């Protein structure tokens, strides 16, 4: 069974409404061929078609993105391909920032030309900020399963994967379960990718720990308790891992998405990736347009690019599972070699629903800092 189909069967997302975006204040650069303000456009048709959208985006000339590390799901190549294809400069700010930092930046920089145009957010942060999103339906919108998008296009899932433990087998023993991480061999060696109250990867890492310790998507408390024990044992390493910290040996064990850990295996021969069969957590990130985007046409063109066959295959090249993978496989437009090379994952994947995610986020907000200190 292909992994993508597991997502379709198990996802249980709730449709959310989004507020209408305010008018753009950048003059003619925000207008499409059809006379529609780019900031209120809900599809390429509002620009008179893709040609009009491209023209409006090129008049703006810039796209502001945030929190997109070049090594994350192949974003370095995605940005390069977009710039070359459309002759639009991409200003990539704070590449190592967390999802909550994206929202904070949008609020702080609102009204300026430095505000982020688009978001790539974890589920919990996205669902808490839907009023900041502008609805937009890309040309391939109908090929995206209903459970992976807001019906009006306020947000759309983009790419996903499984939570995993990556580790340097030359520095620590092989890992067969999460409980192994509590052993003395892992003292000062186990890092979590971010703060789970702000970052999606860290959030899902705590969910994984909860599942492995008798919890569920309705009860994340055992996961918090696991990390409390990890810290008490002296094994928790409060360092945000990056490719540099992994390759230098500073973070020899990293709890993160499988497509990110798998990327490190290509650079470090001793780097292995473990997905616990008893705690398989799957998840997608949420793509959205900032309702106050300073470059609203470029923001919409970026979405069109990401959900095109080219954009989806570029995510696939980064080891992530693009949301249109199944439709593209049926149409023969997916990179078959890359698609078939995705690692098989055994066990029953869990994808928290929107309601479960919101409940767990609330619990983490109240209890994570107390547990980790």
C-alpha positions as a Python dict, from the first residue, in 0.01 Angstrom:
ca = {
    (1, 'X'): (0, 0, 0),
    (2, 'X'): (141, 340, -93),
    (3, 'X'): (194, 577, 197),
    (4, 'X'): (-4, 854, 31),
    (5, 'X'): (-321, 643, 54),
    (6, 'X'): (-275, 604, 428),
    (7, 'X'): (-298, 980, 455),
    (8, 'X'): (-624, 985, 261),
    (9, 'X'): (-782, 715, 473),
    (10, 'X'): (-673, 843, 811),
    (11, 'X'): (-683, 1221, 782),
    (12, 'X'): (-979, 1387, 948),
    (13, 'X'): (-951, 1758, 894),
    (14, 'X'): (-1226, 2011, 956),
    (15, 'X'): (-1317, 2274, 699),
    (16, 'X'): (-1248, 2624, 827),
    (17, 'X'): (-1367, 2959, 701),
    (18, 'X'): (-1128, 3243, 637),
    (19, 'X'): (-1181, 3616, 651),
    (20, 'X'): (-1173, 3818, 331),
    (21, 'X'): (-836, 3990, 285),
    (22, 'X'): (-793, 4366, 290),
    (23, 'X'): (-720, 4559, -27),
    (24, 'X'): (-360, 4580, -140),
    (25, 'X'): (-196, 4920, -108),
    (26, 'X'): (73, 4886, -373),
    (27, 'X'): (-112, 5057, -657),
    (28, 'X'): (-119, 4918, -1009),
    (29, 'X'): (111, 4626, -918),
    (30, 'X'): (-182, 4465, -740),
    (31, 'X'): (-422, 4463, -1033),
    (32, 'X'): (-476, 4180, -1280),
    (33, 'X'): (-578, 4203, -1644),
    (34, 'X'): (-941, 4172, -1548),
    (35, 'X'): (-919, 4482, -1325),
    (36, 'X'): (-935, 4273, -1007),
    (37, 'X'): (-723, 4378, -710),
    (38, 'X'): (-463, 4102, -665),
    (39, 'X'): (-524, 4100, -289),
    (40, 'X'): (-884, 3987, -342),
    (41, 'X'): (-818, 3742, -626),
    (42, 'X'): (-939, 3392, -546),
    (43, 'X'): (-807, 3221, -860),
    (44, 'X'): (-597, 3288, -1170),
    (45, 'X'): (-921, 3361, -1356),
    (46, 'X'): (-942, 3690, -1168),
    (47, 'X'): (-627, 3796, -1354),
    (48, 'X'): (-767, 3685, -1689),
    (49, 'X'): (-577, 3356, -1663),
    (50, 'X'): (-223, 3244, -1578),
    (51, 'X'): (-66, 3483, -1828),
    (52, 'X'): (-225, 3779, -1650),
    (53, 'X'): (-121, 3646, -1309),
    (54, 'X'): (239, 3603, -1424),
    (55, 'X'): (241, 3957, -1565),
    (56, 'X'): (102, 4105, -1240),
    (57, 'X'): (352, 3909, -1030),
    (58, 'X'): (643, 4017, -1247),
    (59, 'X'): (536, 4380, -1211),
    (60, 'X'): (565, 4336, -834),
    (61, 'X'): (905, 4174, -890),
    (62, 'X'): (952, 4027, -543),
    (63, 'X'): (817, 3747, -325),
    (64, 'X'): (877, 3744, 51),
    (65, 'X'): (902, 3399, 210),
    (66, 'X'): (996, 3306, 565),
    (67, 'X'): (1106, 2999, 760),
    (68, 'X'): (1209, 2795, 454),
    (69, 'X'): (1552, 2634, 514),
    (70, 'X'): (1718, 2537, 185),
    (71, 'X'): (1762, 2178, 305),
    (72, 'X'): (1399, 2146, 420),
    (73, 'X'): (1195, 1945, 167),
    (74, 'X'): (1416, 2079, -114),
    (75, 'X'): (1312, 2441, -65),
    (76, 'X'): (1649, 2568, -186),
    (77, 'X'): (1587, 2419, -531),
    (78, 'X'): (1220, 2518, -527),
    (79, 'X'): (1305, 2883, -467),
    (80, 'X'): (1575, 2876, -735),
    (81, 'X'): (1338, 2718, -988),
    (82, 'X'): (1067, 2977, -918),
    (83, 'X'): (1312, 3267, -958),
    (84, 'X'): (1447, 3133, -1285),
    (85, 'X'): (1107, 3046, -1429),
    (86, 'X'): (938, 3381, -1358),
    (87, 'X'): (1229, 3626, -1315),
    (88, 'X'): (1097, 3721, -968),
    (89, 'X'): (1334, 3771, -676),
    (90, 'X'): (1259, 3563, -368),
    (91, 'X'): (1353, 3729, -41),
    (92, 'X'): (1392, 3442, 205),
    (93, 'X'): (1388, 3570, 564),
    (94, 'X'): (1472, 3379, 883),
    (95, 'X'): (1515, 3037, 717),
    (96, 'X'): (1551, 2858, 1050),
    (97, 'X'): (1247, 3021, 1213),
    (98, 'X'): (954, 2823, 1354),
    (99, 'X'): (592, 2838, 1237),
    (100, 'X'): (491, 3074, 1516),
    (101, 'X'): (773, 3306, 1412),
    (102, 'X'): (607, 3337, 1071),
    (103, 'X'): (287, 3463, 1230),
    (104, 'X'): (478, 3694, 1463),
    (105, 'X'): (666, 3844, 1169),
    (106, 'X'): (344, 3898, 974),
    (107, 'X'): (193, 4086, 1268),
    (108, 'X'): (507, 4288, 1342),
    (109, 'X'): (572, 4382, 978),
    (110, 'X'): (210, 4430, 875),
    (111, 'X'): (173, 4718, 632),
    (112, 'X'): (538, 4715, 527),
    (113, 'X'): (694, 4572, 210),
    (114, 'X'): (898, 4332, 427),
    (115, 'X'): (602, 4133, 560),
    (116, 'X'): (586, 3768, 452),
    (117, 'X'): (368, 3709, 145),
    (118, 'X'): (307, 3343, 216),
    (119, 'X'): (316, 3094, 502),
    (120, 'X'): (425, 2731, 536),
    (121, 'X'): (291, 2636, 879),
    (122, 'X'): (247, 2348, 1116),
    (123, 'X'): (-109, 2232, 1169),
    (124, 'X'): (-149, 2374, 1519),
    (125, 'X'): (-17, 2721, 1429),
    (126, 'X'): (-214, 2734, 1103),
    (127, 'X'): (-546, 2645, 1265),
    (128, 'X'): (-496, 2910, 1533),
    (129, 'X'): (-447, 3187, 1274),
    (130, 'X'): (-689, 3123, 986),
    (131, 'X'): (-818, 3481, 1003),
    (132, 'X'): (-481, 3591, 861),
    (133, 'X'): (-517, 3388, 540),
    (134, 'X'): (-645, 3495, 198),
    (135, 'X'): (-856, 3231, 18),
    (136, 'X'): (-714, 3123, -317),
    (137, 'X'): (-772, 2816, -535),
    (138, 'X'): (-485, 2707, -757),
    (139, 'X'): (-552, 2557, -1100),
    (140, 'X'): (-495, 2205, -962),
    (141, 'X'): (-724, 2264, -661),
    (142, 'X'): (-972, 1993, -765),
    (143, 'X'): (-695, 1730, -763),
    (144, 'X'): (-628, 1788, -394),
    (145, 'X'): (-841, 1562, -169),
    (146, 'X'): (-1108, 1748, 28),
    (147, 'X'): (-963, 1644, 361),
    (148, 'X'): (-640, 1826, 278),
    (149, 'X'): (-776, 2172, 210),
    (150, 'X'): (-1013, 2443, 323),
    (151, 'X'): (-1306, 2440, 77),
    (152, 'X'): (-1240, 2803, -18),
    (153, 'X'): (-864, 2759, -35),
    (154, 'X'): (-780, 2961, 277),
    (155, 'X'): (-524, 2690, 352),
    (156, 'X'): (-410, 2382, 163),
    (157, 'X'): (-188, 2100, 280),
    (158, 'X'): (127, 2088, 73),
    (159, 'X'): (372, 1809, 162),
    (160, 'X'): (405, 1558, 442),
    (161, 'X'): (599, 1277, 600),
    (162, 'X'): (647, 1069, 913),
    (163, 'X'): (802, 1156, 1247),
    (164, 'X'): (1133, 979, 1300),
    (165, 'X'): (1454, 956, 1501),
    (166, 'X'): (1771, 1020, 1309),
    (167, 'X'): (2098, 919, 1471),
    (168, 'X'): (2469, 887, 1410),
    (169, 'X'): (2536, 515, 1449),
    (170, 'X'): (2907, 587, 1499),
    (171, 'X'): (2829, 777, 1819),
    (172, 'X'): (2528, 594, 1971),
    (173, 'X'): (2391, 237, 1965),
    (174, 'X'): (2123, 134, 1716),
    (175, 'X'): (1776, 245, 1819),
    (176, 'X'): (1491, -6, 1832),
    (177, 'X'): (1243, 191, 2043),
    (178, 'X'): (1199, 537, 2187),
    (179, 'X'): (1271, 398, 2534),
    (180, 'X'): (1629, 337, 2417),
    (181, 'X'): (1677, 714, 2426),
    (182, 'X'): (1649, 707, 2806),
    (183, 'X'): (1965, 493, 2837),
    (184, 'X'): (2300, 628, 2963),
    (185, 'X'): (2456, 592, 2617),
    (186, 'X'): (2240, 885, 2503),
    (187, 'X'): (2339, 1132, 2774),
    (188, 'X'): (2337, 1486, 2635),
    (189, 'X'): (2269, 1361, 2284),
    (190, 'X'): (1894, 1374, 2204),
    (191, 'X'): (1768, 1689, 2029),
    (192, 'X'): (1413, 1782, 1928),
    (193, 'X'): (1365, 2001, 1622),
    (194, 'X'): (1224, 2312, 1787),
    (195, 'X'): (983, 2406, 2064),
    (196, 'X'): (660, 2202, 2037),
    (197, 'X'): (452, 2505, 2134),
    (198, 'X'): (581, 2683, 1823),
    (199, 'X'): (722, 2432, 1572),
    (200, 'X'): (533, 2158, 1390),
    (201, 'X'): (816, 1905, 1382),
    (202, 'X'): (868, 1931, 1757),
    (203, 'X'): (493, 1912, 1819),
    (204, 'X'): (469, 1587, 1622),
    (205, 'X'): (777, 1456, 1802),
    (206, 'X'): (593, 1486, 2133),
    (207, 'X'): (288, 1317, 1978),
    (208, 'X'): (513, 1030, 1869),
    (209, 'X'): (650, 995, 2222),
    (210, 'X'): (295, 996, 2357),
    (211, 'X'): (184, 714, 2125),
    (212, 'X'): (489, 509, 2222),
    (213, 'X'): (402, 549, 2590),
    (214, 'X'): (33, 464, 2598),
    (215, 'X'): (-104, 800, 2489),
    (216, 'X'): (-300, 893, 2180),
    (217, 'X'): (-396, 1187, 1962),
    (218, 'X'): (-647, 1263, 2238),
    (219, 'X'): (-386, 1246, 2514),
    (220, 'X'): (-44, 1401, 2461),
    (221, 'X'): (42, 1400, 2834),
    (222, 'X'): (251, 1078, 2818),
    (223, 'X'): (464, 1244, 2551),
    (224, 'X'): (535, 1542, 2772),
    (225, 'X'): (617, 1305, 3059),
    (226, 'X'): (860, 1116, 2832),
    (227, 'X'): (1057, 1433, 2758),
    (228, 'X'): (1051, 1521, 3128),
    (229, 'X'): (1215, 1183, 3197),
    (230, 'X'): (1456, 1238, 2909),
    (231, 'X'): (1568, 1565, 3066),
    (232, 'X'): (1589, 1413, 3417),
    (233, 'X'): (1818, 1144, 3275),
    (234, 'X'): (2043, 1416, 3134),
    (235, 'X'): (1979, 1296, 2780),
    (236, 'X'): (1772, 1585, 2641),
    (237, 'X'): (1988, 1828, 2444),
    (238, 'X'): (1828, 2177, 2428),
    (239, 'X'): (1979, 2265, 2090),
    (240, 'X'): (1778, 2321, 1773),
    (241, 'X'): (1933, 2078, 1524),
    (242, 'X'): (2047, 2190, 1180),
    (243, 'X'): (2247, 2016, 907),
    (244, 'X'): (2555, 2188, 1051),
    (245, 'X'): (2500, 2058, 1406),
    (246, 'X'): (2436, 1706, 1273),
    (247, 'X'): (2742, 1698, 1051),
    (248, 'X'): (2964, 1844, 1327),
    (249, 'X'): (2843, 1583, 1577),
    (250, 'X'): (2685, 1839, 1810),
    (251, 'X'): (2339, 1676, 1776),
    (252, 'X'): (2401, 1303, 1724),
    (253, 'X'): (2033, 1212, 1779),
    (254, 'X'): (1754, 1420, 1623),
    (255, 'X'): (1377, 1379, 1648),
    (256, 'X'): (1242, 1522, 1323),
    (257, 'X'): (1048, 1444, 1003),
    (258, 'X'): (1174, 1142, 809),
    (259, 'X'): (1238, 1342, 490),
    (260, 'X'): (1471, 1576, 679),
    (261, 'X'): (1656, 1297, 857),
    (262, 'X'): (1681, 1102, 530),
    (263, 'X'): (1849, 1401, 368),
    (264, 'X'): (2123, 1381, 630),
    (265, 'X'): (2180, 1013, 544),
    (266, 'X'): (2294, 1130, 201),
    (267, 'X'): (2563, 1345, 363),
    (268, 'X'): (2669, 1126, 656),
    (269, 'X'): (2720, 756, 591),
    (270, 'X'): (2669, 666, 958),
    (271, 'X'): (2336, 856, 985),
    (272, 'X'): (2039, 620, 1023),
    (273, 'X'): (1664, 686, 1041),
    (274, 'X'): (1421, 503, 1271),
    (275, 'X'): (1040, 525, 1257),
    (276, 'X'): (885, 340, 1555),
    (277, 'X'): (620, 93, 1438),
    (278, 'X'): (417, 146, 1754),
    (279, 'X'): (416, 525, 1718),
    (280, 'X'): (379, 618, 1352),
    (281, 'X'): (283, 986, 1328),
    (282, 'X'): (208, 1128, 984),
    (283, 'X'): (146, 1490, 906),
    (284, 'X'): (122, 1760, 642),
    (285, 'X'): (222, 2123, 655),
    (286, 'X'): (-26, 2399, 570),
    (287, 'X'): (33, 2646, 286),
    (288, 'X'): (-145, 2982, 294),
    (289, 'X'): (-131, 3335, 155),
    (290, 'X'): (-92, 3625, 397),
    (291, 'X'): (-409, 3837, 366),
    (292, 'X'): (-184, 4142, 410),
    (293, 'X'): (78, 4026, 159),
    (294, 'X'): (277, 4320, 18),
    (295, 'X'): (313, 4126, -309),
    (296, 'X'): (-29, 3960, -350),
    (297, 'X'): (10, 3857, -714),
    (298, 'X'): (352, 3701, -654),
    (299, 'X'): (206, 3519, -352),
    (300, 'X'): (-62, 3365, -571),
    (301, 'X'): (183, 3272, -845),
    (302, 'X'): (399, 3100, -581),
    (303, 'X'): (100, 2887, -484),
    (304, 'X'): (36, 2797, -848),
    (305, 'X'): (398, 2691, -883),
    (306, 'X'): (403, 2482, -566),
    (307, 'X'): (91, 2288, -664),
    (308, 'X'): (195, 2239, -1027),
    (309, 'X'): (350, 1910, -1137),
    (310, 'X'): (689, 2079, -1135),
    (311, 'X'): (655, 2210, -780),
    (312, 'X'): (516, 1884, -644),
    (313, 'X'): (799, 1683, -800),
    (314, 'X'): (1051, 1924, -649),
    (315, 'X'): (912, 1849, -302),
    (316, 'X'): (929, 1481, -386),
    (317, 'X'): (1297, 1524, -477),
    (318, 'X'): (1345, 1641, -118),
    (319, 'X'): (1201, 1315, 16),
    (320, 'X'): (866, 1470, 114),
    (321, 'X'): (531, 1332, 3),
    (322, 'X'): (348, 1595, -208),
    (323, 'X'): (-26, 1630, -154),
    (324, 'X'): (-108, 1571, -524),
    (325, 'X'): (108, 1257, -545),
    (326, 'X'): (-177, 1014, -599),
    (327, 'X'): (-344, 1221, -871),
    (328, 'X'): (-10, 1274, -1043),
    (329, 'X'): (69, 902, -1028),
    (330, 'X'): (-261, 826, -1197),
    (331, 'X'): (-195, 1092, -1461),
    (332, 'X'): (162, 975, -1520),
    (333, 'X'): (312, 1314, -1428),
    (334, 'X'): (489, 1216, -1107),
    (335, 'X'): (861, 1135, -1103),
    (336, 'X'): (814, 759, -1081),
    (337, 'X'): (1169, 682, -974),
    (338, 'X'): (1151, 923, -681),
    (339, 'X'): (797, 816, -587),
    (340, 'X'): (882, 447, -577),
    (341, 'X'): (1198, 521, -378),
    (342, 'X'): (1000, 661, -83),
    (343, 'X'): (1068, 438, 219),
    (344, 'X'): (797, 197, 323),
    (345, 'X'): (658, 263, 671),
    (346, 'X'): (493, -18, 864),
    (347, 'X'): (239, 24, 1141),
    (348, 'X'): (-83, 223, 1157),
    (349, 'X'): (-16, 593, 1096),
    (350, 'X'): (-193, 848, 1314),
    (351, 'X'): (-283, 1191, 1179),
    (352, 'X'): (-437, 1411, 1449),
    (353, 'X'): (-758, 1585, 1347),
    (354, 'X'): (-785, 1962, 1368),
    (355, 'X'): (-977, 1934, 1695),
    (356, 'X'): (-721, 1698, 1846),
    (357, 'X'): (-437, 1924, 1735),
    (358, 'X'): (-596, 2229, 1896),
    (359, 'X'): (-652, 2036, 2220),
    (360, 'X'): (-295, 1906, 2230),
    (361, 'X'): (-157, 2253, 2151),
    (362, 'X'): (-348, 2390, 2448),
    (363, 'X'): (-206, 2119, 2676),
    (364, 'X'): (148, 2188, 2556),
    (365, 'X'): (107, 2561, 2612),
    (366, 'X'): (17, 2491, 2974),
    (367, 'X'): (258, 2209, 3050),
    (368, 'X'): (564, 2194, 2822),
    (369, 'X'): (769, 2465, 2992),
    (370, 'X'): (691, 2320, 3336),
    (371, 'X'): (811, 1977, 3224),
    (372, 'X'): (1131, 2089, 3049),
    (373, 'X'): (1209, 2396, 3257),
}
